[in-house]
Amino acid sequence: AAAAAAAAEASGAPPTGESEDVQRKRRHSEDQAETDEAAAAHWSGKAREAAGSEAAAGASDDAAADPGDHTRQKAKGATAQAAAAAAKPPSRKSGPGSNGSVPPAALVYRPIGFLKSCFGDKNGTPRQGVVCPESTASLTITCFNNPEHSVDGLAEFSHVWLLFHFHQNGSSTHCKPKVRPPRLDGQRKGVFATRSPHRPNEMGLSLVRLDRVHNATLHFSGVDLIDGTPILDIKPYILYCDRVPREFVRVAQWVVAPAVTPLDVVFEPKADEQLLQCADALKTMQSTDAARSAIANILQGDPRSIYRRKYCLEDPYVFNVDGLKVLCRFSQAGSVGGAAHVVEIRREADGKIELE
């Protein structure tokens, strides 16, 4: 047993029998140790550079004609003090620029929990939460030993901001300075003038309705996030500081009057019958009427990408929502109006819909 434990320790594997809290604390300690080791390596390099400067200053002094000159001794002492200051790492509380310290090359953030959403993947997920107020999600806080203490008082607020990580952007880390927002139907804008998920730092901010708080679990509606999204932080929505008076608001014209117009949504009779039969598949929505309204709101906003909208008009579009798998077809390109036809609705658990 001792040999097995030693082997597990040497391989870096976690000891068996650890509780979830112990494992979380151990991972935190390991991550912190890696960060401290990187910082130590950085500042040891600074120390070597400073020591080299001091040695050069000493050699210059030795070569001087008058070794007893008091001015040179003072300069040498100042060089040594500068070397010591350069070799000293900045305080954890000091920020970049506050005392000339150099910030770390990478910042590490750990999720406070992972969202459970009615949207299983990117297809069909609305681009803004207000598009589909019927959508639902929940979050269980996992970053504290007593997580319920961290949400004490949060139930007094109706809405919260969720700071999250775009975890399904793909493996590419390349980010373009100009992007094509779906509402502009192919026209380019600077990435910071849009809400594109493809950003230098893959962070997003979403305003959601807080329906209730139960222990350490928060229940939301009006969400635009997919299942499994890592949540980095929560902040309450406060009207007096988060709301800007209308007379002071300026919004780009392409947001007010987008090139892409809303679609009409038509449910085929077969799809309506299937929805009633799939009522038991709903995970969080309270009724088939709520599910139908959610599907209509999602499709009205045209969830397709620009590529699909332009080049895949004849292809069926399939998405999942709250345990349902929805198949629809589009009659015209979204940039000139048109309609989305809901053709078939199945249980998500039934697997892939066979396309005709």
Coordinates of C-alpha atoms in Angstrom, one line a residue:
A1 CA 0.0 0.0 0.0
A2 CA 2.8 2.4 0.9
A3 CA 4.5 1.6 -2.5
A4 CA 1.3 2.2 -4.3
A5 CA 0.8 5.5 -2.5
A6 CA 4.4 6.6 -3.3
A7 CA 3.8 5.6 -7.0
A8 CA 0.6 7.6 -7.1
E9 CA 2.3 10.6 -5.6
A10 CA 5.2 10.4 -8.0
S11 CA 2.8 10.2 -11.0
G12 CA 0.8 13.3 -9.8
A13 CA -2.4 11.3 -9.4
P14 CA -4.8 12.3 -6.6
P15 CA -4.9 10.0 -3.6
T16 CA -7.9 7.7 -3.6
G17 CA -10.6 8.3 -1.0
E18 CA -10.3 12.1 -1.0
S19 CA -13.4 14.1 -0.5
E20 CA -14.5 16.6 -3.1
D21 CA -13.5 19.6 -0.8
V22 CA -10.1 18.1 -0.2
Q23 CA -9.5 17.6 -3.9
R24 CA -10.6 21.1 -4.7
K25 CA -8.2 22.6 -2.0
R26 CA -5.4 20.4 -3.3
R27 CA -5.9 21.6 -6.9
H28 CA -6.0 25.2 -5.7
S29 CA -2.6 24.7 -3.9
E30 CA -1.1 23.0 -6.9
D31 CA -2.2 25.8 -9.2
Q32 CA -0.9 28.5 -6.8
A33 CA 2.4 26.7 -6.5
E34 CA 2.8 26.7 -10.3
T35 CA 2.0 30.5 -10.4
D36 CA 4.5 31.2 -7.6
E37 CA 7.1 29.1 -9.4
A38 CA 6.7 31.1 -12.6
A39 CA 6.9 34.4 -10.7
A40 CA 10.0 33.2 -8.9
A41 CA 11.7 32.3 -12.2
H42 CA 10.7 35.7 -13.6
W43 CA 12.2 37.7 -10.7
S44 CA 15.3 35.5 -10.4
G45 CA 16.0 36.6 -14.0
K46 CA 15.6 40.2 -12.9
A47 CA 18.0 39.6 -10.0
R48 CA 20.7 38.1 -12.3
E49 CA 20.4 41.2 -14.6
A50 CA 20.8 43.5 -11.6
A51 CA 23.7 41.5 -10.3
G52 CA 25.4 41.8 -13.7
S53 CA 24.9 45.6 -13.6
E54 CA 26.4 45.7 -10.1
A55 CA 29.4 43.7 -11.2
A56 CA 30.0 46.0 -14.2
A57 CA 29.8 49.0 -11.9
G58 CA 32.4 47.4 -9.5
A59 CA 34.8 46.6 -12.4
S60 CA 34.5 50.2 -13.5
D61 CA 35.4 51.4 -9.9
D62 CA 38.4 49.1 -9.8
A63 CA 39.7 50.5 -13.0
A64 CA 39.4 54.1 -11.8
A65 CA 42.5 56.0 -10.9
D66 CA 41.4 57.0 -7.4
P67 CA 39.8 54.0 -5.6
G68 CA 39.2 56.1 -2.5
D69 CA 36.9 58.6 -4.2
H70 CA 33.8 58.9 -2.0
T71 CA 31.6 59.8 -4.9
R72 CA 32.2 56.5 -6.6
Q73 CA 31.5 54.6 -3.4
K74 CA 28.1 56.3 -3.1
A75 CA 27.3 55.4 -6.8
K76 CA 28.2 51.8 -6.1
G77 CA 26.0 51.7 -3.1
A78 CA 23.1 53.2 -5.1
T79 CA 23.6 50.5 -7.8
A80 CA 23.4 47.8 -5.2
Q81 CA 20.2 49.2 -3.8
A82 CA 18.7 49.4 -7.3
A83 CA 19.7 45.8 -7.8
A84 CA 18.0 44.7 -4.6
A85 CA 14.8 46.6 -5.5
A86 CA 14.7 45.1 -9.0
A87 CA 15.1 41.6 -7.6
K88 CA 12.2 42.0 -5.2
P89 CA 8.9 40.6 -6.5
P90 CA 5.9 43.0 -6.4
S91 CA 3.3 42.6 -3.7
R92 CA 0.3 40.5 -4.6
K93 CA -1.8 43.6 -3.8
S94 CA 0.2 45.9 -6.1
G95 CA -1.2 46.5 -9.6
P96 CA 0.5 47.2 -12.8
G97 CA 1.8 50.7 -12.9
S98 CA 1.3 51.4 -9.2
N99 CA 5.0 50.9 -8.3
G100 CA 6.5 50.0 -11.7
S101 CA 5.8 46.3 -11.1
V102 CA 5.4 44.0 -14.0
P103 CA 2.0 42.0 -14.1
P104 CA 2.1 38.3 -14.8
A105 CA 1.9 37.3 -18.4
A106 CA -1.2 35.2 -17.9
L107 CA -4.1 35.5 -15.4
V108 CA -5.8 32.4 -14.1
Y109 CA -9.5 32.4 -13.3
R110 CA -11.3 29.5 -11.8
P111 CA -15.1 29.0 -12.4
I112 CA -17.4 29.5 -9.5
G113 CA -19.7 26.9 -11.0
F114 CA -21.0 25.5 -14.3
L115 CA -24.3 26.4 -15.8
K116 CA -27.1 23.9 -16.4
S117 CA -29.0 25.3 -19.3
C118 CA -32.0 24.4 -21.4
F119 CA -29.8 24.9 -24.5
G120 CA -27.6 21.8 -25.2
D121 CA -25.4 23.3 -27.9
K122 CA -24.8 26.5 -29.9
N123 CA -27.5 25.7 -32.6
G124 CA -30.7 27.5 -31.5
T125 CA -29.2 29.3 -28.6
P126 CA -30.4 33.0 -28.8
R127 CA -27.8 35.6 -29.1
Q128 CA -29.4 37.7 -26.3
G129 CA -31.4 36.5 -23.3
V130 CA -34.2 38.9 -23.9
V131 CA -35.0 37.1 -27.2
C132 CA -36.3 34.1 -25.3
P133 CA -37.6 35.0 -21.8
E134 CA -38.9 31.4 -21.5
S135 CA -35.4 29.9 -21.5
T136 CA -34.2 28.6 -18.2
A137 CA -30.9 27.7 -16.4
S138 CA -29.5 27.0 -13.0
L139 CA -26.1 27.4 -11.3
T140 CA -24.8 25.7 -8.2
I141 CA -21.9 27.6 -6.5
T142 CA -18.9 25.3 -5.9
C143 CA -16.0 27.6 -5.1
F144 CA -16.5 27.8 -1.3
N145 CA -16.6 25.4 1.6
N146 CA -19.9 27.0 2.6
P147 CA -21.2 28.1 -0.8
E148 CA -24.7 29.0 0.4
H149 CA -23.1 31.9 2.5
S150 CA -21.8 33.5 -0.7
V151 CA -25.4 34.0 -2.1
D152 CA -26.9 35.3 1.2
G153 CA -28.9 38.4 0.2
L154 CA -28.8 37.8 -3.5
A155 CA -32.5 36.8 -3.6
E156 CA -33.4 40.4 -2.9
F157 CA -32.5 41.2 -6.5
S158 CA -34.5 40.5 -9.6
H159 CA -31.7 40.3 -12.1
V160 CA -28.0 39.5 -12.1
W161 CA -25.0 39.9 -14.4
L162 CA -23.2 36.6 -15.2
L163 CA -19.5 36.9 -16.2
F164 CA -18.7 33.7 -18.2
H165 CA -16.2 32.0 -20.4
F166 CA -17.0 31.1 -24.1
H167 CA -15.9 27.5 -23.7
Q168 CA -17.1 26.3 -27.2
N169 CA -15.2 28.7 -29.4
G170 CA -13.1 25.9 -30.8
S171 CA -9.4 25.2 -30.5
S172 CA -8.2 28.2 -32.4
T173 CA -7.0 31.1 -30.3
H174 CA -6.8 33.5 -33.2
C175 CA -9.0 36.5 -32.9
K176 CA -9.7 39.0 -35.8
P177 CA -9.9 42.7 -35.1
K178 CA -13.0 42.9 -37.4
V179 CA -16.0 40.5 -37.4
R180 CA -19.3 40.1 -39.2
P181 CA -22.2 40.5 -36.7
P182 CA -25.2 38.4 -37.8
R183 CA -27.5 41.5 -37.6
L184 CA -25.4 43.1 -40.4
D185 CA -25.7 40.1 -42.7
G186 CA -22.0 40.0 -43.7
Q187 CA -20.8 43.6 -43.1
R188 CA -17.8 44.0 -40.9
K189 CA -17.4 46.0 -37.6
G190 CA -14.6 46.2 -35.1
V191 CA -14.8 43.3 -32.6
F192 CA -15.1 45.7 -29.6
A193 CA -18.1 47.4 -31.3
T194 CA -19.9 44.0 -31.3
R195 CA -20.9 41.2 -28.9
S196 CA -19.1 38.5 -30.9
P197 CA -18.0 35.5 -28.8
H198 CA -14.6 35.5 -30.6
R199 CA -12.6 38.0 -28.6
P200 CA -9.0 38.5 -27.4
N201 CA -10.2 37.2 -24.0
E202 CA -13.1 34.8 -24.4
M203 CA -15.2 36.4 -21.8
G204 CA -18.9 37.2 -22.0
L205 CA -21.4 39.2 -19.9
S206 CA -25.0 38.3 -19.7
L207 CA -28.0 39.9 -17.9
V208 CA -30.5 37.2 -16.7
R209 CA -33.5 37.2 -14.5
L210 CA -33.0 35.6 -11.0
D211 CA -36.1 33.6 -10.3
R212 CA -35.2 32.0 -7.0
V213 CA -32.3 31.0 -4.8
H214 CA -32.3 27.6 -3.1
N215 CA -29.3 26.9 -0.8
A216 CA -26.3 27.4 -3.1
T217 CA -28.3 26.9 -6.3
L218 CA -29.5 29.9 -8.4
H219 CA -32.4 29.5 -10.9
F220 CA -32.5 31.9 -13.9
S221 CA -34.7 32.7 -16.9
G222 CA -34.1 34.7 -20.0
V223 CA -30.7 33.1 -20.6
D224 CA -28.5 33.0 -23.7
L225 CA -25.9 30.5 -22.5
I226 CA -25.4 26.9 -23.4
D227 CA -25.2 23.9 -21.0
G228 CA -21.9 23.6 -19.2
T229 CA -20.8 27.3 -19.5
P230 CA -18.2 28.1 -16.9
I231 CA -19.4 31.0 -14.8
L232 CA -16.6 33.3 -13.5
D233 CA -18.6 35.8 -11.4
I234 CA -22.0 37.0 -10.4
K235 CA -23.0 40.6 -9.7
P236 CA -26.5 42.0 -8.9
Y237 CA -28.2 44.3 -11.4
I238 CA -28.6 47.7 -9.6
L239 CA -30.9 50.1 -11.4
Y240 CA -29.4 53.4 -10.3
C241 CA -25.9 52.6 -11.5
D242 CA -26.5 50.0 -14.3
R243 CA -29.2 51.9 -16.1
V244 CA -28.3 54.9 -18.2
P245 CA -31.1 57.5 -18.8
R246 CA -32.4 57.3 -22.3
E247 CA -31.5 60.9 -23.2
F248 CA -27.8 60.0 -22.7
V249 CA -27.8 56.8 -24.6
R250 CA -26.3 56.5 -28.1
V251 CA -26.7 53.3 -30.1
A252 CA -25.3 52.4 -33.5
Q253 CA -27.9 52.6 -36.3
W254 CA -27.2 49.0 -37.4
V255 CA -28.4 47.8 -34.0
V256 CA -31.6 49.9 -34.0
A257 CA -32.5 49.0 -37.6
P258 CA -30.6 45.8 -38.5
A259 CA -30.2 44.5 -42.0
V260 CA -31.7 41.2 -41.0
T261 CA -35.5 41.3 -40.4
P262 CA -37.4 39.1 -38.0
L263 CA -38.9 35.9 -39.4
D264 CA -42.4 34.6 -39.4
V265 CA -42.7 31.3 -37.6
V266 CA -45.1 28.6 -38.8
F267 CA -45.7 25.4 -36.9
E268 CA -46.8 22.5 -39.1
P269 CA -49.8 20.5 -37.7
K270 CA -47.6 17.5 -37.3
A271 CA -45.1 19.4 -35.2
D272 CA -47.8 20.8 -32.9
E273 CA -49.1 17.2 -32.3
Q274 CA -45.6 15.9 -31.6
L275 CA -45.0 18.7 -29.1
L276 CA -48.0 17.7 -27.0
Q277 CA -46.8 14.1 -27.1
C278 CA -43.4 15.2 -25.8
A279 CA -44.6 17.1 -22.7
D280 CA -42.9 14.6 -20.4
A281 CA -39.5 15.3 -22.0
L282 CA -39.5 19.0 -20.8
K283 CA -36.7 19.5 -18.2
T284 CA -37.5 22.9 -16.7
M285 CA -40.2 24.6 -18.7
Q286 CA -43.6 24.3 -17.1
S287 CA -45.8 23.5 -20.1
T288 CA -45.8 22.8 -23.8
D289 CA -47.2 26.3 -24.4
A290 CA -44.0 27.7 -22.8
A291 CA -41.9 25.4 -25.0
R292 CA -43.8 26.5 -28.1
S293 CA -43.3 30.1 -27.3
A294 CA -39.6 29.6 -26.7
I295 CA -39.2 27.8 -30.1
A296 CA -41.1 30.6 -31.8
N297 CA -39.0 33.3 -30.2
I298 CA -35.7 31.6 -31.0
L299 CA -36.6 31.2 -34.7
Q300 CA -38.0 34.7 -35.1
G301 CA -34.6 36.0 -34.3
D302 CA -33.0 33.7 -37.0
P303 CA -30.4 31.8 -35.0
R304 CA -28.5 30.7 -38.2
S305 CA -25.0 31.8 -38.9
I306 CA -24.3 34.2 -41.9
Y307 CA -22.9 31.2 -43.8
R308 CA -25.9 29.0 -43.3
R309 CA -28.2 32.0 -44.1
K310 CA -26.5 32.6 -47.5
Y311 CA -25.3 29.2 -48.7
C312 CA -27.4 26.5 -46.9
L313 CA -30.9 27.9 -47.4
E314 CA -32.3 24.5 -48.6
D315 CA -30.8 22.6 -45.7
P316 CA -32.9 21.7 -42.6
Y317 CA -31.9 23.3 -39.3
V318 CA -32.0 21.2 -36.1
F319 CA -31.5 22.5 -32.6
N320 CA -32.2 21.3 -29.0
V321 CA -34.1 23.1 -26.3
D322 CA -35.1 21.8 -22.9
G323 CA -35.1 18.2 -23.8
L324 CA -36.7 18.7 -27.2
K325 CA -35.1 18.3 -30.7
V326 CA -36.6 20.7 -33.2
L327 CA -36.3 20.4 -37.0
C328 CA -37.2 23.4 -39.2
R329 CA -36.8 24.8 -42.7
F330 CA -36.5 28.3 -43.9
S331 CA -38.4 29.6 -46.9
Q332 CA -36.3 32.7 -47.8
A333 CA -33.0 34.3 -46.8
G334 CA -33.2 36.2 -43.5
S335 CA -31.9 39.4 -45.0
V336 CA -35.1 39.8 -47.1
G337 CA -37.6 38.5 -44.6
G338 CA -39.2 35.0 -44.9
A339 CA -40.4 32.4 -42.6
A340 CA -39.2 29.5 -40.4
H341 CA -41.3 26.4 -40.7
V342 CA -41.2 24.0 -37.7
V343 CA -41.5 20.6 -39.4
E344 CA -40.9 18.1 -36.6
I345 CA -40.4 18.0 -32.8
R346 CA -39.0 14.9 -31.0
R347 CA -37.6 14.0 -27.6
E348 CA -33.9 14.8 -27.5
A349 CA -33.4 11.4 -25.9
D350 CA -34.8 9.7 -29.1
G351 CA -31.6 10.6 -30.9
K352 CA -31.1 12.0 -34.4
I353 CA -34.1 13.0 -36.5
E354 CA -34.1 11.2 -39.8
L355 CA -34.3 13.8 -42.6
E356 CA -36.5 13.2 -45.6

